[in-house]
mmCIF file of C-alpha atoms and ligand atoms in Angstrom:
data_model
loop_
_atom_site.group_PDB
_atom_site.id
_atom_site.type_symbol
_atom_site.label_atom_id
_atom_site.label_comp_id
_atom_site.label_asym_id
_atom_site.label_seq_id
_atom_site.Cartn_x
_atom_site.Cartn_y
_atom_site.Cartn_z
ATOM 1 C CA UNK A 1 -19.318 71.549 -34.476
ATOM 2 C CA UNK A 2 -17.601 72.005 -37.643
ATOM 3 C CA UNK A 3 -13.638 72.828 -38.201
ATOM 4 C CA UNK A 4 -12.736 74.617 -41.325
ATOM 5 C CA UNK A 5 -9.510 75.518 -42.342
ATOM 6 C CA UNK A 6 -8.069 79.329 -43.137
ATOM 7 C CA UNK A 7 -5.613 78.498 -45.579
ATOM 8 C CA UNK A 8 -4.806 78.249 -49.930
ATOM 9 C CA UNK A 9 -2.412 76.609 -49.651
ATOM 10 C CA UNK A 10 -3.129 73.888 -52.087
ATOM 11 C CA UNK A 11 -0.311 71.237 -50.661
ATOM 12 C CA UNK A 12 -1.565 71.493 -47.322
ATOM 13 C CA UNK A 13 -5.118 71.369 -48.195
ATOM 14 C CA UNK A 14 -4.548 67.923 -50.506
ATOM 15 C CA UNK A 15 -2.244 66.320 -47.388
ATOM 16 C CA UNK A 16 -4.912 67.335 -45.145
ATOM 17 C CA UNK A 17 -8.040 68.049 -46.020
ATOM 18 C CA UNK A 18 -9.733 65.057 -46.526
ATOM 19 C CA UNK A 19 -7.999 63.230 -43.425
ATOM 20 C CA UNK A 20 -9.286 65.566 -41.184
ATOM 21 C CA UNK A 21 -12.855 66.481 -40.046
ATOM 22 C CA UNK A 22 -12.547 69.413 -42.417
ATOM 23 C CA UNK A 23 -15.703 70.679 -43.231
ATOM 24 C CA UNK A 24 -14.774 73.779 -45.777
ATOM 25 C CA UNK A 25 -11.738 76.381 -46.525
ATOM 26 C CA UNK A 26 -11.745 80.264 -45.793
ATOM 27 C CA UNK A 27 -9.485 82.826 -47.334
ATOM 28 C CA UNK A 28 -8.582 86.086 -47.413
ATOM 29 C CA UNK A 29 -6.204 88.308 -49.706
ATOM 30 C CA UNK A 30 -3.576 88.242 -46.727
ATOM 31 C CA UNK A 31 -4.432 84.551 -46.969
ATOM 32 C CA UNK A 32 -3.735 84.467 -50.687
ATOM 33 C CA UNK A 33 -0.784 86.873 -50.587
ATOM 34 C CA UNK A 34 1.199 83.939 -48.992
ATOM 35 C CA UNK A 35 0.590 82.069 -52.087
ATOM 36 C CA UNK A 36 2.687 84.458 -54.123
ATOM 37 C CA UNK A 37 0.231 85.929 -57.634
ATOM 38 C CA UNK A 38 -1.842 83.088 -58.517
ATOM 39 C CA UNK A 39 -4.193 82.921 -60.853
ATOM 40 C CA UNK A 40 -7.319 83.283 -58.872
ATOM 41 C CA UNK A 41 -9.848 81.533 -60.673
ATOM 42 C CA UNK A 42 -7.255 78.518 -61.328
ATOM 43 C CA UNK A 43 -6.269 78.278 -57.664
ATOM 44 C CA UNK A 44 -10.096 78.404 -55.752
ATOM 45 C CA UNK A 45 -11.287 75.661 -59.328
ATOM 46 C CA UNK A 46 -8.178 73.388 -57.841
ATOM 47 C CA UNK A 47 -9.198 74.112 -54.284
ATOM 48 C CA UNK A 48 -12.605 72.947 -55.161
ATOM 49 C CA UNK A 49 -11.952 69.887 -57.253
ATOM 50 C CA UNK A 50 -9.876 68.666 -53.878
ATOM 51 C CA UNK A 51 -12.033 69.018 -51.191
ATOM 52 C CA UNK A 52 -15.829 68.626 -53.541
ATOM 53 C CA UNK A 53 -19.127 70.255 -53.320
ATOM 54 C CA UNK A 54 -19.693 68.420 -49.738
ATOM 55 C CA UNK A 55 -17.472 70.920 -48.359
ATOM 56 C CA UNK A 56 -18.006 74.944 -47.638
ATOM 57 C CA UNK A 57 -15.408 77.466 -49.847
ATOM 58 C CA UNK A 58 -15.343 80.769 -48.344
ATOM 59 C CA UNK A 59 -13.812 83.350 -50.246
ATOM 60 C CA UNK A 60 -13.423 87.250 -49.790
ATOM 61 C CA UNK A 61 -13.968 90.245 -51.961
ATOM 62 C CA UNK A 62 -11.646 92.339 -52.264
ATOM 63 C CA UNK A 63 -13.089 96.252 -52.695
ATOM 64 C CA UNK A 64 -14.783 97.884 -50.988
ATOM 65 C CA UNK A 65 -18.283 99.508 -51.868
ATOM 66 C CA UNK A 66 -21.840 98.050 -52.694
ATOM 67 C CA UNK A 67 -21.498 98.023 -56.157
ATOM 68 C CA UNK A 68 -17.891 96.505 -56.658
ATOM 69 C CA UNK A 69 -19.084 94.123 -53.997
ATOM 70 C CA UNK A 70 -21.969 92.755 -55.496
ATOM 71 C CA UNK A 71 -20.166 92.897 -58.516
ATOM 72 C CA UNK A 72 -17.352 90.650 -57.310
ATOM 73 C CA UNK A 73 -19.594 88.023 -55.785
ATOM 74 C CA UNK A 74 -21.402 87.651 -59.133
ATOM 75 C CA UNK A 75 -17.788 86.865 -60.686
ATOM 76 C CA UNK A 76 -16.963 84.835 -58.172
ATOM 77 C CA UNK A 77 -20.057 82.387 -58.018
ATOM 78 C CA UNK A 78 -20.256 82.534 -62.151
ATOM 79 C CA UNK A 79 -16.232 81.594 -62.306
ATOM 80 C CA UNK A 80 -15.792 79.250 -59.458
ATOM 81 C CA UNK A 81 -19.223 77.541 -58.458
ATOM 82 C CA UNK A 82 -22.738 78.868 -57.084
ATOM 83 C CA UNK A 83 -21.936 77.236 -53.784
ATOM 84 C CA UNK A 84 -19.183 79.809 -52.918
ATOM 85 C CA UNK A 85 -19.577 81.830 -49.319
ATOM 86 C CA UNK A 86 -19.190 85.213 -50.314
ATOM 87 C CA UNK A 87 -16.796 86.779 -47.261
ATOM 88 C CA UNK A 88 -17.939 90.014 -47.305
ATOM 89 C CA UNK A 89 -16.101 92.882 -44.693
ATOM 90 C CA UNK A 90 -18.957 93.754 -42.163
ATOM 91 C CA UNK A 91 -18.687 97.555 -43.134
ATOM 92 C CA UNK A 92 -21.761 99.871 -44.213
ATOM 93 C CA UNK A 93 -21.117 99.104 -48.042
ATOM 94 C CA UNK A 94 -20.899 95.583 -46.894
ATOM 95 C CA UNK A 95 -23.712 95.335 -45.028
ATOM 96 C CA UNK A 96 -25.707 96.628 -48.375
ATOM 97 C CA UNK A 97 -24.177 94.386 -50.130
ATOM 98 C CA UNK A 98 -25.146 91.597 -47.853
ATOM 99 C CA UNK A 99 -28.778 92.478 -48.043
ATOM 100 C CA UNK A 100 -28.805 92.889 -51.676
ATOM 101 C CA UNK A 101 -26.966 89.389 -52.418
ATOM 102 C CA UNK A 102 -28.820 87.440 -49.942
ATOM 103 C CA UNK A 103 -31.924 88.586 -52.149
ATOM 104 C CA UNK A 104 -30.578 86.372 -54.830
ATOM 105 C CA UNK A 105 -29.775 83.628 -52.296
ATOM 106 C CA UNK A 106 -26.376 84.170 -52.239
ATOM 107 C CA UNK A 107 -24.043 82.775 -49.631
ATOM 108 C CA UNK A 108 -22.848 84.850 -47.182
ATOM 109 C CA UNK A 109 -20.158 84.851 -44.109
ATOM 110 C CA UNK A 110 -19.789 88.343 -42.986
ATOM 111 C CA UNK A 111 -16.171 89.184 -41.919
ATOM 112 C CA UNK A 112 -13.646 91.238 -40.122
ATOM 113 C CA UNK A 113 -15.759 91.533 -37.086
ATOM 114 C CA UNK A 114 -14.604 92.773 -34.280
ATOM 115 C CA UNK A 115 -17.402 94.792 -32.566
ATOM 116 C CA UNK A 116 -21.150 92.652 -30.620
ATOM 117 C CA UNK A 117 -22.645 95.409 -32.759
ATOM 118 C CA UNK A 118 -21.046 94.591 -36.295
ATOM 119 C CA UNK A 119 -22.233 90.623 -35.551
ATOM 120 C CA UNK A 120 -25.523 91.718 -34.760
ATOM 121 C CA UNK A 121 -26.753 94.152 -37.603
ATOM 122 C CA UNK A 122 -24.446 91.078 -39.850
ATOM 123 C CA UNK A 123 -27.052 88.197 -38.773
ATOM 124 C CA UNK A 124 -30.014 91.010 -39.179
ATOM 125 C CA UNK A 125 -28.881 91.646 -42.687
ATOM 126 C CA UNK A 126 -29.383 87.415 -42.988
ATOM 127 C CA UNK A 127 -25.604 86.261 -42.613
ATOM 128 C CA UNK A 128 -24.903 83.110 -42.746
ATOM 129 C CA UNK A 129 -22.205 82.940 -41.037
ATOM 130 C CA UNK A 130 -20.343 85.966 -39.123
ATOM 131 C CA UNK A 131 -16.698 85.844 -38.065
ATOM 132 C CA UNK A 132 -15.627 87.147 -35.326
ATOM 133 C CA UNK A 133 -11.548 88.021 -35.136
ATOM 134 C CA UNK A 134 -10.844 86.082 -31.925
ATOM 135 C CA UNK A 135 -7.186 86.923 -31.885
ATOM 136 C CA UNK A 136 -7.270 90.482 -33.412
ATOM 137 C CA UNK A 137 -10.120 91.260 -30.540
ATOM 138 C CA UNK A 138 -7.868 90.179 -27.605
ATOM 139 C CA UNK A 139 -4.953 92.422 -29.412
ATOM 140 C CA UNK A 140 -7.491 94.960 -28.895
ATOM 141 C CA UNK A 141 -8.385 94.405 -25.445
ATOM 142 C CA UNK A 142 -11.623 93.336 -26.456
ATOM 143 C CA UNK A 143 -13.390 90.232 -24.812
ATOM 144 C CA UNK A 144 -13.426 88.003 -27.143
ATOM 145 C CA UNK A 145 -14.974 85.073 -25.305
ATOM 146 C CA UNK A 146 -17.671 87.539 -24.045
ATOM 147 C CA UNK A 147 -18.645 89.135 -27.633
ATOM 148 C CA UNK A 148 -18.872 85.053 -28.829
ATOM 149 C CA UNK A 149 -21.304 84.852 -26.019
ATOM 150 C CA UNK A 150 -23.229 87.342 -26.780
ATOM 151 C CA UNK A 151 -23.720 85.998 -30.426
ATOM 152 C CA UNK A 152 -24.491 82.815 -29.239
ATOM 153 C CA UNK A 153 -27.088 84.518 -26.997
ATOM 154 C CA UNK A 154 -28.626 86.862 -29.914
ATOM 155 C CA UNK A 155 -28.712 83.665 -32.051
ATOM 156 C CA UNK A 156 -30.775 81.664 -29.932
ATOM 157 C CA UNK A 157 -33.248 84.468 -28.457
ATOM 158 C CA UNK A 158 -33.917 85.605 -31.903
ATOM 159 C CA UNK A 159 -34.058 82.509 -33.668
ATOM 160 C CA UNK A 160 -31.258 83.839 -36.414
ATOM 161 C CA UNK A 161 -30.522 81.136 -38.900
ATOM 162 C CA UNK A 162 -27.090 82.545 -38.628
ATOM 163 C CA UNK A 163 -23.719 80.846 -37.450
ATOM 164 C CA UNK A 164 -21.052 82.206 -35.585
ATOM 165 C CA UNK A 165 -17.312 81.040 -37.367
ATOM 166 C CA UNK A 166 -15.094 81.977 -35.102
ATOM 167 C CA UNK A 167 -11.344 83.143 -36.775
ATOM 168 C CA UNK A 168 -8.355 84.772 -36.653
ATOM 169 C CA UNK A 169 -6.886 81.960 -34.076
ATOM 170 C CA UNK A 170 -2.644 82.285 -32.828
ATOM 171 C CA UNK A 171 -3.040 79.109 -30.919
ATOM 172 C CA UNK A 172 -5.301 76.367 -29.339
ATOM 173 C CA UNK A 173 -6.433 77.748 -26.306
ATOM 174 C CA UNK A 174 -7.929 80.307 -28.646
ATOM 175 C CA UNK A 175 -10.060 78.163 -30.498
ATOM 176 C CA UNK A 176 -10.708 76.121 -27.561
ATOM 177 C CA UNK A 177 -12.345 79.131 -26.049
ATOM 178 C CA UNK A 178 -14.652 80.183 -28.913
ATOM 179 C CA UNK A 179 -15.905 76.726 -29.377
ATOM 180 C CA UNK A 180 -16.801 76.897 -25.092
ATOM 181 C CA UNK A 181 -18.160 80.464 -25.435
ATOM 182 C CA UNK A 182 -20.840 78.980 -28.626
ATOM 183 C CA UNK A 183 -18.920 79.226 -31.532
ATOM 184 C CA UNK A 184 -20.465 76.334 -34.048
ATOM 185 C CA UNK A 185 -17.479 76.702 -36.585
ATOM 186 C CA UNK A 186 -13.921 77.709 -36.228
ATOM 187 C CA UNK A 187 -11.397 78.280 -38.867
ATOM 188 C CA UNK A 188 -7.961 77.901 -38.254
ATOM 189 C CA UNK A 189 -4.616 77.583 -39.836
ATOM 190 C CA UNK A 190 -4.009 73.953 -40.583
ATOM 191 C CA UNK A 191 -0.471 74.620 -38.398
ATOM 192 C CA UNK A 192 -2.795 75.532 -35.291
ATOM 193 C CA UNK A 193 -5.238 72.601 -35.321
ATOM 194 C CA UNK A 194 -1.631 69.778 -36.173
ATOM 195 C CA UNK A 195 -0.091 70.973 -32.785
ATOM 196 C CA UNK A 196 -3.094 68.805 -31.576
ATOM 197 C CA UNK A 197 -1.444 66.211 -32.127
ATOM 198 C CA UNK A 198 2.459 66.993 -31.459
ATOM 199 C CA UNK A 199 2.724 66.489 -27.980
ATOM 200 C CA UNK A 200 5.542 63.478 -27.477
ATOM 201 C CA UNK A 201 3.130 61.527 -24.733
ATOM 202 C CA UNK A 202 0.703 61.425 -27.790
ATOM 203 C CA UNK A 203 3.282 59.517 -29.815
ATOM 204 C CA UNK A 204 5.006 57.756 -26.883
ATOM 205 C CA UNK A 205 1.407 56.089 -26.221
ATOM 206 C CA UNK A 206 0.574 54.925 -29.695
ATOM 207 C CA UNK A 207 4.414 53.571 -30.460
ATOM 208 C CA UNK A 208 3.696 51.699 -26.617
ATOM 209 C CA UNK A 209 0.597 50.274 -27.880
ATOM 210 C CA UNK A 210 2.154 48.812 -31.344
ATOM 211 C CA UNK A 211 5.493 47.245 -29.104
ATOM 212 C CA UNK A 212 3.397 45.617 -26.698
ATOM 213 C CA UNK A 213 1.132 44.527 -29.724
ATOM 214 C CA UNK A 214 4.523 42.965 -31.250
ATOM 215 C CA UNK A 215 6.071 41.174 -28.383
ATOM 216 C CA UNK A 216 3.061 39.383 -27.583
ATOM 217 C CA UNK A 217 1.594 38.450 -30.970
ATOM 218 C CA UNK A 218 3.776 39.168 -33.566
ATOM 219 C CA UNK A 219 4.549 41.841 -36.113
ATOM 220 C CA UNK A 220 1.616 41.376 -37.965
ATOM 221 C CA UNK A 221 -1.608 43.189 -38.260
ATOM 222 C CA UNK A 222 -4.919 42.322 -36.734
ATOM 223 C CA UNK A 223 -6.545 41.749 -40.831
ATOM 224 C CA UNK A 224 -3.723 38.866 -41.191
ATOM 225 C CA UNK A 225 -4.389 36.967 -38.636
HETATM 226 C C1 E4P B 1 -10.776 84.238 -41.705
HETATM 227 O O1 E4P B 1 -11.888 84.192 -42.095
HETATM 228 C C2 E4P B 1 -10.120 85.495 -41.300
HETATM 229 O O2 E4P B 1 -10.021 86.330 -42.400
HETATM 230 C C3 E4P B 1 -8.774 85.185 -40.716
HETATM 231 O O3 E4P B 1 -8.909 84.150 -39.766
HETATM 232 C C4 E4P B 1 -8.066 86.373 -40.113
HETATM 233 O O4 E4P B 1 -6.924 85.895 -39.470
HETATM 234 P P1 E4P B 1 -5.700 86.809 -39.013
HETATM 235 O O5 E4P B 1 -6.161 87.639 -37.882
HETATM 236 O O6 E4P B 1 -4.659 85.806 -38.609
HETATM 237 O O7 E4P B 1 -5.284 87.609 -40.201
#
């Protein structure tokens, strides 16, 4: 299982990144609007140099034919690093893209997905990861859970290499779902995966553990004894 997060938002990736299981960063240009008008190149370099090559960088092109597609990816992997996932929109252009790129072993997580059949002709076109929109779906009355299923299912009988990253996540039953229905990776807001942690019992047992630890031995840790 791997837990990436959908932000670039440098401060939050530096306080948390690295602390956390984090296995990569994804973006978008809603993503990146937040950010205010960065300089692109500057931003993803800094985003890089913080969380290393170990980790996966997702990022998205931004137009939206075969040409200016491919085109973008090349400036992307020649001005940030080879290692880049290409997020390319799962559309017709996109899909050529996709083929074409992968040609020149380019990364690819294919995005914007919200329909079985956009996943499937995605991992055909040798995806390596697709992204379903959990949240967006259920806006849409789509089953979510079901179309991550399904995935999962095509996946495995077909032998794809292919891996599902489930996004687009409001909260975290969401992401608690896709990860049941087969998703390997999720990316999520780094907001969504710190309300893990907020619930007062959390902190109520740990500041328990440390009094108890005091009265009976002393304010002093278990290395100065
Ligand atoms: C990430 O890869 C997706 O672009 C992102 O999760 C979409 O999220 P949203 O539905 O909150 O915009």
């Amino acid at each position: 299982m791997k837990y990436l997060f959908d932000t670039a938002n440098i401060e939050l990736i530096e306080k948390y990144a690295n602390k956390l299981p984090i296995a990569g960063i994804t973006t978008n240009p809603s993503i990146i609007k937040k950010e205010g008008k960065i300089d692109f190149f500057a931003h993803f370099a800094k985003i890089r140099e913080i969380i290393g090559r170990e980790k996966s960088l997702h990022v998205q092109v931004t137009t939206n034919t075969e040409e200016e597609i491919i085109c973008e990816a090349y400036a992307i992997c020649d001005r940030i690093d080879k290692d880049v996932y290409i997020k390319i929109p799962v559309t017709v252009e996109g899909l050529a893209a996709i083929k074409e790129l992968k040609k020149d072993n380019f990364h690819i997580t294919a995005t914007a997905i919200y329909t079985k059949m956009q996943g499937f002709l995605a991992m055909e076109a040798g995806a390596d990861f697709i992204a379903p929109y959990y949240n967006r779906m259920q806006n849409l009355d789509i089953n979510s859970d079901e179309t991550i299923m399904a995935f999962a299912d095509a996946i495995s009988r077909y032998n794809y290499s292919t891996q599902i990253l489930a996004a687009s996540f409001k909260n975290m039953g969401q992401v608690n779902r896709a990860i049941e229905c087969g998703a390997q990776t999720v990316t999520l807001g780094p907001e969504i995966m710190l309300d893990a942690f907020k619930m007062p019992s959390i902190a109520k047992a740990v500041n328990d553990f440390h009094a108890d630890w005091v009265k009976t031995i002393g304010d002093i840790s278990i290395d100065k004894l």
